[in-house]
Short mmCIF file of C-alpha atoms in Angstrom, two decimals:
data_model
loop_
_atom_site.label_atom_id
_atom_site.label_comp_id
_atom_site.label_asym_id
_atom_site.label_seq_id
_atom_site.Cartn_x
_atom_site.Cartn_y
_atom_site.Cartn_z
CA MET A 1 78.51 115.36 143.19
CA LEU A 2 75.49 117.59 142.79
CA ALA A 3 74.96 120.62 145.02
CA THR A 4 71.55 119.12 145.77
CA SER A 5 73.02 116.04 147.47
CA PRO A 6 73.91 115.83 151.17
CA GLU A 7 77.27 114.30 150.24
CA TYR A 8 78.15 117.49 148.32
CA TRP A 9 77.56 119.69 151.38
CA ILE A 10 79.22 117.24 153.80
CA SER A 11 82.33 117.20 151.58
CA LYS A 12 82.47 120.89 150.61
CA LEU A 13 81.83 122.15 154.14
CA ASN A 14 84.05 119.46 155.71
CA LEU A 15 81.30 118.34 158.09
CA ALA A 16 81.85 115.62 160.72
CA ALA A 17 79.39 113.31 162.49
CA HIS A 18 77.68 114.91 165.50
CA PRO A 19 76.94 112.90 168.71
CA GLU A 20 73.24 113.88 168.55
CA GLY A 21 72.95 112.74 164.90
CA GLY A 22 73.62 114.48 161.59
CA TYR A 23 76.80 116.34 160.62
CA TYR A 24 78.33 119.61 161.75
CA LYS A 25 81.29 121.94 161.67
CA ARG A 26 82.03 124.89 163.93
CA THR A 27 82.38 127.91 161.69
CA TYR A 28 82.78 130.79 164.14
CA GLN A 29 83.41 131.49 167.76
CA GLY A 30 83.57 134.86 169.40
CA GLU A 31 86.99 136.06 170.48
CA GLU A 32 85.60 137.20 173.82
CA LYS A 33 84.89 134.80 176.67
CA ILE A 34 82.42 135.09 179.51
CA THR A 35 81.87 133.38 182.87
CA ASP A 36 78.60 132.41 184.51
CA GLN A 37 79.10 135.29 186.97
CA GLU A 38 77.77 137.70 184.33
CA LEU A 39 74.79 135.51 183.39
CA SER A 40 71.73 133.75 184.75
CA VAL A 41 73.10 130.36 183.65
CA GLN A 42 75.58 128.27 185.63
CA PHE A 43 78.56 126.50 184.08
CA ASP A 44 82.14 125.73 185.00
CA GLY A 45 84.90 127.92 183.60
CA HIS A 46 84.65 130.28 180.66
CA ARG A 47 82.57 130.12 177.46
CA PHE A 48 82.99 131.95 174.21
CA LEU A 49 80.47 134.76 173.96
CA TYR A 50 78.94 132.91 170.98
CA THR A 51 79.64 129.98 168.64
CA SER A 52 78.15 129.05 165.29
CA ILE A 53 77.98 125.82 163.29
CA TYR A 54 76.69 124.38 160.06
CA PHE A 55 74.39 121.42 160.75
CA LEU A 56 73.17 118.94 158.14
CA LEU A 57 70.58 116.25 158.71
CA ARG A 58 69.53 113.62 156.17
CA SER A 59 65.95 112.37 155.98
CA LYS A 60 66.71 108.92 157.40
CA GLU A 61 68.47 110.42 160.45
CA VAL A 62 67.25 112.37 163.46
CA SER A 63 68.88 114.83 165.77
CA HIS A 64 68.23 113.08 169.09
CA PHE A 65 66.64 114.88 172.00
CA HIS A 66 69.17 116.93 173.91
CA ARG A 67 69.40 120.04 176.09
CA LEU A 68 71.74 123.02 176.21
CA LYS A 69 72.31 125.56 178.97
CA SER A 70 72.31 128.32 176.32
CA ASP A 71 69.86 129.71 173.78
CA GLU A 72 70.36 128.34 170.26
CA LEU A 73 69.29 130.33 167.20
CA TRP A 74 68.67 128.19 164.08
CA TYR A 75 68.90 129.54 160.50
CA TYR A 76 67.69 127.73 157.36
CA HIS A 77 70.24 127.46 154.51
CA ALA A 78 69.44 124.75 151.92
CA GLY A 79 67.63 121.52 151.13
CA SER A 80 64.25 120.43 152.46
CA PRO A 81 62.47 121.97 155.44
CA LEU A 82 63.70 120.87 158.86
CA THR A 83 61.34 120.22 161.76
CA ILE A 84 62.58 121.25 165.21
CA HIS A 85 60.80 119.40 168.02
CA VAL A 86 60.90 121.26 171.36
CA ILE A 87 59.75 120.26 174.82
CA HIS A 88 59.82 123.52 176.75
CA GLU A 89 60.72 123.77 180.45
CA ASP A 90 57.00 123.94 181.31
CA GLY A 91 56.41 120.61 179.48
CA ARG A 92 54.70 122.16 176.48
CA TYR A 93 55.57 120.54 173.12
CA GLU A 94 56.18 122.71 170.05
CA GLU A 95 56.97 121.74 166.47
CA VAL A 96 58.63 124.38 164.26
CA LYS A 97 59.42 124.05 160.57
CA LEU A 98 62.53 125.80 159.22
CA GLY A 99 62.32 126.51 155.51
CA THR A 100 61.50 129.08 152.86
CA ASN A 101 57.78 128.41 152.33
CA LEU A 102 56.43 131.11 154.61
CA ASP A 103 52.89 130.48 153.28
CA ASN A 104 53.18 126.95 154.70
CA ASN A 105 54.08 128.22 158.20
CA GLU A 106 57.81 127.68 157.69
CA THR A 107 60.24 130.17 159.16
CA LEU A 108 63.77 131.15 158.19
CA GLN A 109 65.02 131.21 161.78
CA TYR A 110 63.93 130.03 165.22
CA LEU A 111 65.26 130.44 168.75
CA VAL A 112 65.34 127.30 170.91
CA PRO A 113 65.29 128.62 174.49
CA LYS A 114 67.98 127.47 176.92
CA ASN A 115 67.07 124.43 179.03
CA SER A 116 64.52 123.20 176.46
CA ILE A 117 64.78 119.60 175.30
CA PHE A 118 64.90 119.47 171.53
CA GLY A 119 65.81 117.50 168.45
CA SER A 120 65.07 117.68 164.74
CA SER A 121 64.01 115.66 161.70
CA VAL A 122 63.58 116.02 157.94
CA LEU A 123 60.13 114.95 156.76
CA GLU A 124 60.70 114.64 153.02
CA PRO A 125 62.19 111.28 151.94
CA ASP A 126 65.60 110.95 150.29
CA THR A 127 66.70 114.50 151.00
CA PHE A 128 68.45 116.63 153.63
CA SER A 129 68.35 119.96 155.37
CA LEU A 130 71.30 122.31 155.89
CA VAL A 131 70.95 124.86 158.68
CA GLY A 132 73.13 127.08 160.82
CA CYS A 133 73.01 127.23 164.62
CA MET A 134 74.36 130.06 166.77
CA VAL A 135 74.67 129.44 170.53
CA SER A 136 75.16 132.15 173.15
CA PRO A 137 76.92 131.80 175.54
CA GLY A 138 78.97 129.63 173.23
CA PHE A 139 78.50 125.90 172.88
CA ASP A 140 80.62 123.59 175.02
CA PHE A 141 80.09 119.83 175.27
CA GLN A 142 80.10 120.24 179.08
CA ASP A 143 76.70 121.96 178.66
CA PHE A 144 75.27 119.29 176.29
CA GLU A 145 72.94 116.62 177.67
CA LEU A 146 71.48 113.67 175.67
CA PHE A 147 68.38 111.80 176.84
CA THR A 148 67.03 108.26 176.73
CA GLN A 149 63.42 107.37 176.02
CA LYS A 150 63.03 106.06 179.58
CA GLU A 151 64.20 109.37 181.11
CA LEU A 152 61.89 111.49 178.97
CA LEU A 153 58.85 109.19 179.15
CA ALA A 154 59.03 109.40 182.96
CA LEU A 155 58.84 113.20 182.74
CA TYR A 156 56.61 113.71 179.68
CA PRO A 157 54.47 110.60 179.02
CA GLU A 158 52.00 112.72 177.03
CA HIS A 159 54.71 113.22 174.35
CA HIS A 160 55.45 109.49 173.96
CA GLU A 161 55.17 109.47 170.16
CA VAL A 162 57.85 112.10 169.50
CA ILE A 163 60.01 110.84 172.38
CA ARG A 164 60.10 107.34 170.85
CA LYS A 165 61.06 108.90 167.53
CA LEU A 166 63.79 111.28 168.76
CA ALA A 167 65.26 109.89 171.99
CA TYR A 168 67.81 107.11 172.18
CA GLU A 169 66.63 103.79 173.68
CA GLU A 170 70.07 103.72 175.26
CA ILE A 171 72.79 106.24 174.58
CA PRO A 172 75.45 104.36 172.60
CA VAL A 173 78.96 104.50 174.04
CA ALA A 174 80.16 105.85 170.68
CA VAL A 175 78.15 109.08 171.15
CA THR A 176 79.01 109.94 174.72
CA VAL A 177 80.74 113.30 175.01
#
């Protein structure tokens, strides 16, 4: 396997399928935990102070629209540029490209604000993108929410094109968390 193939990275990093699409592996989690009493976010129980994952997406896949209760900082690692599609809390749509071509408006890292609805895609055919994502307070599937096209089109009809591309028609039973 070549280091330029997604299969290489999936195998070498021991990545598993993610419910939103793509592949991931948790690489770090803070030793400290925190409750929502210390924060402006509400969740049940404790969360790690931070968590971090590798995330790989192939060009024929998408990371479906989802929302987290925490900020998520994305870092570019390898492969083709990755496009992060964000619908902010105020309804504004933003498209951000993670990659190394700074002259082409790509960036090496990007913060997806908590409570934003977001997903991602790889534009170049027959390739992949490998990124890292750090979430604080740490990621927990209790704080992860997937969306259907119907739900998002009712809220944001002006973004119908990207919603049809990145939201599930129906959330398959196999990806419920």
